[in-house]
Structure formats: structure tokens, C-alpha cells
Amino acid sequence: MGARRILIASLSTGMVLGADAAVAAQDEETNVQNLPAVEVTAPQTTAKRNAPRTPSRVAAPTTRLYVYPTSPGTAKGLDVDKVPSAINAVDANQIKRTGSLNVTDALRDDVAGVNITEVTGNPFQPNVEFRGFVASPVVGTPQGLAVYQNGVRINEAFADSVNWDLIPTAAIRSVTVVTNNPAFGLNALGGAINLQMKDGFAYQGAEIDAMGGSFGRLQSSAQWGKQLDENYAVYAALEGLHDDGFRNFSVSDVRRFYGDVAYKNETSEFHVNMGVASNHFGATATVPAELLQQYWGAVYTSPQTTANKVGYLNLTGKVEATPTWTLEGTAHVRRFEQHVTDGNPTSVEECTADATLLCLGDGATAANGVNGGQLANPFAPGTLLGELDRTTTRSTTFGVSGQATNGDRLLGHENRFVMGASYDASVTRFNASAELGSIGTNFVVSGSGVFLGPSGNPTTGFIGPVGLRTVNQYNGLYALDTFNVTDAFALTAGGRYNAARITLEDQLGTALNGDHLYTRFNPVIGGTYKITPELTAYAGYSEANRVPTPLELGCADPANPCLIASFLVSDPELKQVVSRTVEAGLRGSKELNVGTLGWKIGGFRATNYDDILGLPVAGRQGFGFFQNVGSTRRQGFEAEVNLKSAALQFHASYAFVDARFLDALQLSSNSPFADPTTGTIQVVPGNQIPAVPRHRIKAGVDYAVTDAWKVGGDALFVSSQYLVGDESNQAAKLPGYAVFNLRTSYQVNKTVQLYGRVDNLFDNRYATYGTFFDTTAVPNFANGGAQFNDPRSLSPARPRAFYAGLRATF
């Protein structure tokens, strides 16, 4: 009997079995749900498994099944019609259309629930917020999304932060945002962002892409893939970028490489992939609104720079042990280094009783040097003091995982069973120092060579050098089963057990020492019902947890606040965050005369228990602590429609996200509505969580005017949001904004394409993020040295920008 051929669209495997499906130097075509098609051969049931396959003389029937990842591994995934959660996918062509080396730009444009904010003030280090949960590069941000690259979790060990700049964008094959699934482990409170990378079996040919434009942008990328013979393939991608930025001191340099060597035969597949990156950013952060009114490229205290380096090696293997059992495993090692320099105001000042000595904010408590003695005052009278806070984080992570997938029928019904286990261990060394300096009229802090030693008390705050070693050990065991009750009705159930141990070892004393163990089992249950061949309903319930990070545990004492991400002071206990999510909706597709129509609509509700927030200390710039703040809730709905044809691609979506506090809280804040005596605001149940806009509307279109000439554009509307620090919802909101982008391309010949784009077509001036700052810390030099009056500090978005490029494929 000839082998039956099945066409499967898979986002969770990088292999191509059977006939060659790749076209040289072209990314895969995808369906209306942005799922790429991969041709595979079904297991043979009547012949010996290792017998050679021979082509059938009669064309075999084909079936199109679209599958979706349900676990971190690289197995084929689950038939998309049986996934009891929303489907969110972005393919390589959508990433390419953005003209960006940031994968987050494609997520912003093409996933309904995603919102991007530039908290750092740099477009290569954005916060990605999905349904009110965040994956951020900003150390100290409570992280609520897990991020995986080729089945390996890449949230950094020390603070669970996500450095989007380290991800090789040109090498991405597909991205999915997986919701309502605890199999993705820690941090998947709001879901997991799952990136699958290209290899030489899926991508063949070569491409060189170069682009330049506004604000000194120069970027280029090159990728090459080749199937060497029936069994071996190689792939490599190289990227480089320089951008001067539209704000002062905001230069960015990005350098990345990714490579994959693969082997496969009819029953197994193995990959060795590796990557390195070395990036440097002028991360200019928020700036007082009064300065932005005078100059859109203004900065506040600087320098604020970040240097990231990473190197990683991953080994993956997959074996079809029997016609119904697939075994796979991964082993990985990752080395990450980050160096941050942050110019800030300081609490150090002349002593009240003796101006030749330095004291902390009360004028009496000694500011000590690294030798333990009180510092002499080397500054001229009237000097405005500041400090350069420097942190260094070095993490080494290694891990192994295994997964088994079984497709045997159960009680005569189709069934898919997955079980897996993972172990990850990380060792981090964190160091922080503070150098005193002077603040000039351009808000630049110039160092003096004088470094602070251990100083302070609970009233003034403890500051001084930090030397900390942390060890994270994460264990996970999960199982999922999808059972077809009927051909139309499928049930999924399972869960994951997480065990996390976090050890802190103070290298300069004992205050930070601690050993914390967290365990939890998170269940999932859901179902899908195929109402018609073109319409599917789904519903599900799941739980997930995140454990406090070493950073949060080292700065969790309200009586001893620390300079967040710099001066950790103590190690009290924090509870783990538990999220319970329910989700339901409808999705469908229909073939029309003008193309394929896809649509979906769904609602969700996620309730967090013992949520953790980073809270500022009023009147002490940069100081704060982490605290469990009770329960919070994020709920809403999403609707999306897509149309795909040879000449036209169109999408439009709307997302509503309502994020609120459920418990009464008293929080420290620099809000102008804070109690002047205590510096606190009162949060009542029902107050909205800041930095989560409720409405997001997106639309995009691409049209082939001729075979060679294409035009397109995007529109984005994001509604107003409360400023961070206004958890009591008393101040005016940060205004909403609308942005329009245009793009065009012309295929000169089969090798050369010219393209261009205009971002922010109408040059709208808006901010994506806002908070409050201490208006008394530094004078407004742009206004003659008067005190700032407006306490708002905002992250301005990039003005109108023009870019043009050339892409050559071979």
C-alpha cells in the first residue's frame, strides 16, 4: 500500500519530510491563520517501518491539518481545531514586511492583544504587554509572560526579564502566542511567546537585505540555507544595525548571529544551533513632560546605557521510536552578560553641621566610602550632586528536557498524549556600585571617582556596593491528553508540576542570604467543538504560577527600601503569584471568490492571587521595594478578521483589556495626589491597573498593483491609560494615540527588490508610557533652574521616519 501523504501546517517543527517544499530564498507561504505548510508522510502501518519508501504511481489523497504548539518541545503540535484557546501566530513574511530587526514590531502589528511601550526610551528594548501581562527587558518589572526560542526558555535568570534585542529576527520562522496552557512552565501567567527558528531544510537559498533612513538608521542582514544532501542541511543568519536615535544620547548598535546544523532521516532529526549577540544602547528612559514640550528629543538625567552580550548552544533531537511514539530531547547552555550605567539624582548632600563632609538625605547620617569611613566633600559649594549607578549581571544557564508524544487510539477514538520533564539551573553574579558626581545644566552626571560604601538606615535608605551570587533550580513535569469524544468534539486535560529553588548568597555580608523553595501543580482542562467544517468553538480553564525572582527577593522589605536593580538590602519572603484563567471563543474560515477569509472572537478572564508589584518610595528618587499586593484581574475580549489571496492581504482586529485591582491597598507614590504626610495613595477594589490601555484597534493591508509592484500600510489606535504611580486613578490619563504607516516594494527582477516605508506618516507626537517623578530632585535647567511643576515623566515615541532598502535573493 502506498504511503498516505498529509499536508500539515506546523509551527512547532523545523523539518521537512518527503518532497522538497522550500523555494530558494523565499519564506514559506502560510494560510489565513499565518501557519506555514509542511509536507510529511503518515506512518506506514502495513510495511516494516525501516523499509525504503517508494513513490506511488497514483496521486495519493491529501488532507490539510493545521497544528499549533501545546508544549515547549518541537513535536508537530495539535490539530488547530482541537486547541482549547485562542490562536495567535505571526509568520516570517509578516516579520519581513515591518522592515524591522525587532520581532516585537510584528507582534504589535499582527496580534490583537499585544501593546508595545518603550519604557527604556529605546525601540530595541520595548515592553511587550499582552492582555495586561508583560515581558520586559527592564529589570524589576513583574514579568507575566514566558518566552521560548526553539523550545528553550529565554527569560533571564536574575529577574525573568526578556531582552528582545538578543533574538535574531531574520532567522525566525514563526511566532505563536500560546495562552491558557501551564505546560510552558513558570511565568506563563498570561501566556507564552513561542519562537521557532529557521533551518536548512525549511529555508533554502540566500538573501541579503540592506536598509537606511531617518535618524542615522543603517541596518543589514544576510541569511543562507542549504540542504546539502538527503540527510544534512545548514542555515546561518547575520544581522547588524546602527541607529543614532531621535533623542539625545540614544545611539543603538546591534550585532547578531544565528546558525543551525541539522541531520534527519525518515525516523529521526537532530539539530545543533547556536547564537551570539553583542548590543549597546543609549536607553534614555522617561523624561519630564515639561522638557518634552520644549524639545521632543530631550532626556533627563544621563548617561543611561545598557550593553548586552549573549552566547548560547542548543542540541535538539527527535526520534520516531514507533509509528505512534515520538521521543525528543533538548540540552542547552546560555551565557548572558549585562552592564548598565545609570545617571541619577542622589540622596547624598553636604552635612548640615559640617559642609566639608558628606551625609545622606537627613543631613546628619554619614555617607561612607568603600573603606567604611565618612566621605570628605570634594565638591565646590553649591554643586548639584548626582550619582552614576552601575550594575553588572553575569548569568550562566544550562538545562535539559525530554518529551514523549503518543498517537495511539484510546477506546477506539483518536487520542494524543504528551508528557515531558525539564530541569534548568542558573548561576548569576550580580554586582552594583555608586560613584558620586555632579549634574550639569544638560542633566548629564559627571563622575568624580568617589564611590559610596555601605551607608544609611531605614529612614534614609541603605545604599552601598552589592555583591550577590544566586542559584536558580527549576524543575517541571507535565502531561497533556487530547481525546476525540467524537469527530467534532475533543477534550484536553492535563497539568504541570513546578518546583523552584532560589538561593541567594551575599558576597559582602549576610543580609541578602536566603534559600527559598516554591512548588505548585497547575491544571488545565478544555474542549473544542467543530460546529461546521468552517466553524469551531473552544473553551478552557487553566492555572499558572510565577515565583519571585532573586531580584525581588533581595528587595522586598518595606522598612529597608533599595535602589531598585542596584542596591539590594535584605531577603524577606515573598509569596508566589498564582493565576487562574478561563477562556472561550469561536473561530472559523471560509473560501470566498476574493480569497480565504479567517476570523475569530474570544473572551478571557485571568485572576492573579498574591500579585507582586514594584513600589516606589515617595520623595526618594529610584528607591522602592517589591511586595505582594493581593489579587488583580485582567479580562476582556478580542476580535479579528483576515483575508488572504494572491493579490490582497488584509487584517483588522480589536482588543479590549480591563485590568483592575481587587483588594484595597495603600501604596507609596510620587503622584501629586499622594498624602503629603505619608507619601501614599489609597487603592480601592476596582481601580484600574496603570499602563494597560483598554482599547487596541489594528488594521493592515497589502495589495499587488502589478506582479512586481506592491503597496501597503498599517493603522494602530491605542486608547488612554493611567500613569504608573496612579494606581488610585486620580490623575489625568496618558492620552491615547493613532499611528499610520505606509510601505511599498518593487521587484526589479527575480533577484532584486527595492522597498521603502514611512513610519508615523502624520508625525503624531505621543507617548507610549508615563509615570511620576520627584520634581524637587533636580532643577529644570531648561527653565532657568526653576523647580519642575509637572510631575509627569513620559516615554516619547519616534517622530515620522523615512526608510528605503534593497533586498537581493539568490
PDB file of N, CA and C in Angstrom, residues 47-78:
ATOM      1  N   ALA A  47       3.694  -1.980   6.276  1.00  0.00           N
ATOM      2  CA  ALA A  47       5.056  -2.346   5.891  1.00  0.00           C
ATOM      3  C   ALA A  47       5.972  -2.165   7.068  1.00  0.00           C
ATOM      4  N   LYS A  48       7.150  -2.793   6.976  1.00  0.00           N
ATOM      5  CA  LYS A  48       8.128  -2.592   8.033  1.00  0.00           C
ATOM      6  C   LYS A  48       8.520  -1.133   8.085  1.00  0.00           C
ATOM      7  N   ARG A  49       8.741  -0.651   9.286  1.00  0.00           N
ATOM      8  CA  ARG A  49       8.958   0.777   9.475  1.00  0.00           C
ATOM      9  C   ARG A  49      10.209   1.269   8.755  1.00  0.00           C
ATOM     10  N   ASN A  50      11.259   0.465   8.735  1.00  0.00           N
ATOM     11  CA  ASN A  50      12.514   0.915   8.155  1.00  0.00           C
ATOM     12  C   ASN A  50      12.649   0.567   6.665  1.00  0.00           C
ATOM     13  N   ALA A  51      11.598   0.036   6.094  1.00  0.00           N
ATOM     14  CA  ALA A  51      11.658  -0.282   4.669  1.00  0.00           C
ATOM     15  C   ALA A  51      11.720   0.996   3.852  1.00  0.00           C
ATOM     16  N   PRO A  52      12.457   0.977   2.751  1.00  0.00           N
ATOM     17  CA  PRO A  52      12.560   2.204   1.940  1.00  0.00           C
ATOM     18  C   PRO A  52      11.211   2.599   1.349  1.00  0.00           C
ATOM     19  N   ARG A  53      10.977   3.903   1.260  1.00  0.00           N
ATOM     20  CA  ARG A  53       9.730   4.392   0.706  1.00  0.00           C
ATOM     21  C   ARG A  53       9.859   4.534  -0.803  1.00  0.00           C
ATOM     22  N   THR A  54       8.838   4.147  -1.506  1.00  0.00           N
ATOM     23  CA  THR A  54       8.850   4.275  -2.966  1.00  0.00           C
ATOM     24  C   THR A  54       7.697   5.159  -3.382  1.00  0.00           C
ATOM     25  N   PRO A  55       7.911   5.994  -4.386  1.00  0.00           N
ATOM     26  CA  PRO A  55       6.846   6.890  -4.822  1.00  0.00           C
ATOM     27  C   PRO A  55       5.664   6.097  -5.371  1.00  0.00           C
ATOM     28  N   SER A  56       4.491   6.555  -5.062  1.00  0.00           N
ATOM     29  CA  SER A  56       3.285   5.932  -5.598  1.00  0.00           C
ATOM     30  C   SER A  56       3.041   6.430  -7.023  1.00  0.00           C
ATOM     31  N   ARG A  57       2.609   5.535  -7.910  1.00  0.00           N
ATOM     32  CA  ARG A  57       2.326   5.952  -9.280  1.00  0.00           C
ATOM     33  C   ARG A  57       0.990   6.665  -9.366  1.00  0.00           C
ATOM     34  N   VAL A  58       0.183   6.513  -8.333  1.00  0.00           N
ATOM     35  CA  VAL A  58      -1.115   7.171  -8.309  1.00  0.00           C
ATOM     36  C   VAL A  58      -1.070   8.266  -7.259  1.00  0.00           C
ATOM     37  N   ALA A  59      -1.546   9.449  -7.600  1.00  0.00           N
ATOM     38  CA  ALA A  59      -1.522  10.568  -6.653  1.00  0.00           C
ATOM     39  C   ALA A  59      -2.332  10.204  -5.410  1.00  0.00           C
ATOM     40  N   ALA A  60      -1.680  10.318  -4.270  1.00  0.00           N
ATOM     41  CA  ALA A  60      -2.358   9.989  -3.017  1.00  0.00           C
ATOM     42  C   ALA A  60      -3.221  11.169  -2.561  1.00  0.00           C
ATOM     43  N   PRO A  61      -4.337  10.890  -1.892  1.00  0.00           N
ATOM     44  CA  PRO A  61      -5.168  11.992  -1.388  1.00  0.00           C
ATOM     45  C   PRO A  61      -4.418  12.764  -0.302  1.00  0.00           C
ATOM     46  N   THR A  62      -4.701  14.038  -0.228  1.00  0.00           N
ATOM     47  CA  THR A  62      -4.057  14.886   0.777  1.00  0.00           C
ATOM     48  C   THR A  62      -5.103  15.481   1.695  1.00  0.00           C
ATOM     49  N   THR A  63      -4.666  15.735   2.920  1.00  0.00           N
ATOM     50  CA  THR A  63      -5.513  16.380   3.919  1.00  0.00           C
ATOM     51  C   THR A  63      -4.722  17.511   4.542  1.00  0.00           C
ATOM     52  N   ARG A  64      -5.334  18.677   4.700  1.00  0.00           N
ATOM     53  CA  ARG A  64      -4.641  19.793   5.324  1.00  0.00           C
ATOM     54  C   ARG A  64      -5.049  19.873   6.794  1.00  0.00           C
ATOM     55  N   LEU A  65      -4.060  19.654   7.644  1.00  0.00           N
ATOM     56  CA  LEU A  65      -4.256  19.793   9.079  1.00  0.00           C
ATOM     57  C   LEU A  65      -3.363  20.919   9.574  1.00  0.00           C
ATOM     58  N   TYR A  66      -3.925  21.846  10.332  1.00  0.00           N
ATOM     59  CA  TYR A  66      -3.135  22.950  10.860  1.00  0.00           C
ATOM     60  C   TYR A  66      -2.916  22.716  12.344  1.00  0.00           C
ATOM     61  N   VAL A  67      -1.643  22.624  12.733  1.00  0.00           N
ATOM     62  CA  VAL A  67      -1.340  22.258  14.102  1.00  0.00           C
ATOM     63  C   VAL A  67      -0.684  23.426  14.827  1.00  0.00           C
ATOM     64  N   TYR A  68      -0.765  23.388  16.133  1.00  0.00           N
ATOM     65  CA  TYR A  68      -0.381  24.512  16.983  1.00  0.00           C
ATOM     66  C   TYR A  68       0.389  23.970  18.177  1.00  0.00           C
ATOM     67  N   PRO A  69       1.433  24.671  18.623  1.00  0.00           N
ATOM     68  CA  PRO A  69       2.218  24.139  19.745  1.00  0.00           C
ATOM     69  C   PRO A  69       1.417  24.107  21.031  1.00  0.00           C
ATOM     70  N   THR A  70       1.504  22.995  21.735  1.00  0.00           N
ATOM     71  CA  THR A  70       0.842  22.875  23.039  1.00  0.00           C
ATOM     72  C   THR A  70       1.838  22.583  24.152  1.00  0.00           C
ATOM     73  N   SER A  71       3.128  22.565  23.812  1.00  0.00           N
ATOM     74  CA  SER A  71       4.172  22.336  24.798  1.00  0.00           C
ATOM     75  C   SER A  71       5.468  22.928  24.240  1.00  0.00           C
ATOM     76  N   PRO A  72       6.482  23.127  25.093  1.00  0.00           N
ATOM     77  CA  PRO A  72       7.706  23.787  24.632  1.00  0.00           C
ATOM     78  C   PRO A  72       8.534  22.985  23.643  1.00  0.00           C
ATOM     79  N   GLY A  73       8.253  21.705  23.453  1.00  0.00           N
ATOM     80  CA  GLY A  73       9.073  20.877  22.586  1.00  0.00           C
ATOM     81  C   GLY A  73       8.890  21.181  21.115  1.00  0.00           C
ATOM     82  N   THR A  74       9.480  20.355  20.259  1.00  0.00           N
ATOM     83  CA  THR A  74       9.436  20.566  18.813  1.00  0.00           C
ATOM     84  C   THR A  74       8.563  19.543  18.094  1.00  0.00           C
ATOM     85  N   ALA A  75       7.735  18.813  18.844  1.00  0.00           N
ATOM     86  CA  ALA A  75       6.816  17.870  18.205  1.00  0.00           C
ATOM     87  C   ALA A  75       5.826  18.625  17.328  1.00  0.00           C
ATOM     88  N   LYS A  76       5.123  17.887  16.444  1.00  0.00           N
ATOM     89  CA  LYS A  76       4.303  18.517  15.422  1.00  0.00           C
ATOM     90  C   LYS A  76       3.240  19.452  15.988  1.00  0.00           C
ATOM     91  N   GLY A  77       2.778  19.227  17.192  1.00  0.00           N
ATOM     92  CA  GLY A  77       1.727  20.067  17.739  1.00  0.00           C
ATOM     93  C   GLY A  77       0.366  19.427  17.559  1.00  0.00           C
ATOM     94  N   LEU A  78      -0.655  20.168  17.945  1.00  0.00           N
ATOM     95  CA  LEU A  78      -2.025  19.664  17.977  1.00  0.00           C
ATOM     96  C   LEU A  78      -2.829  20.287  16.842  1.00  0.00           C
TER      97      LEU A  78
END
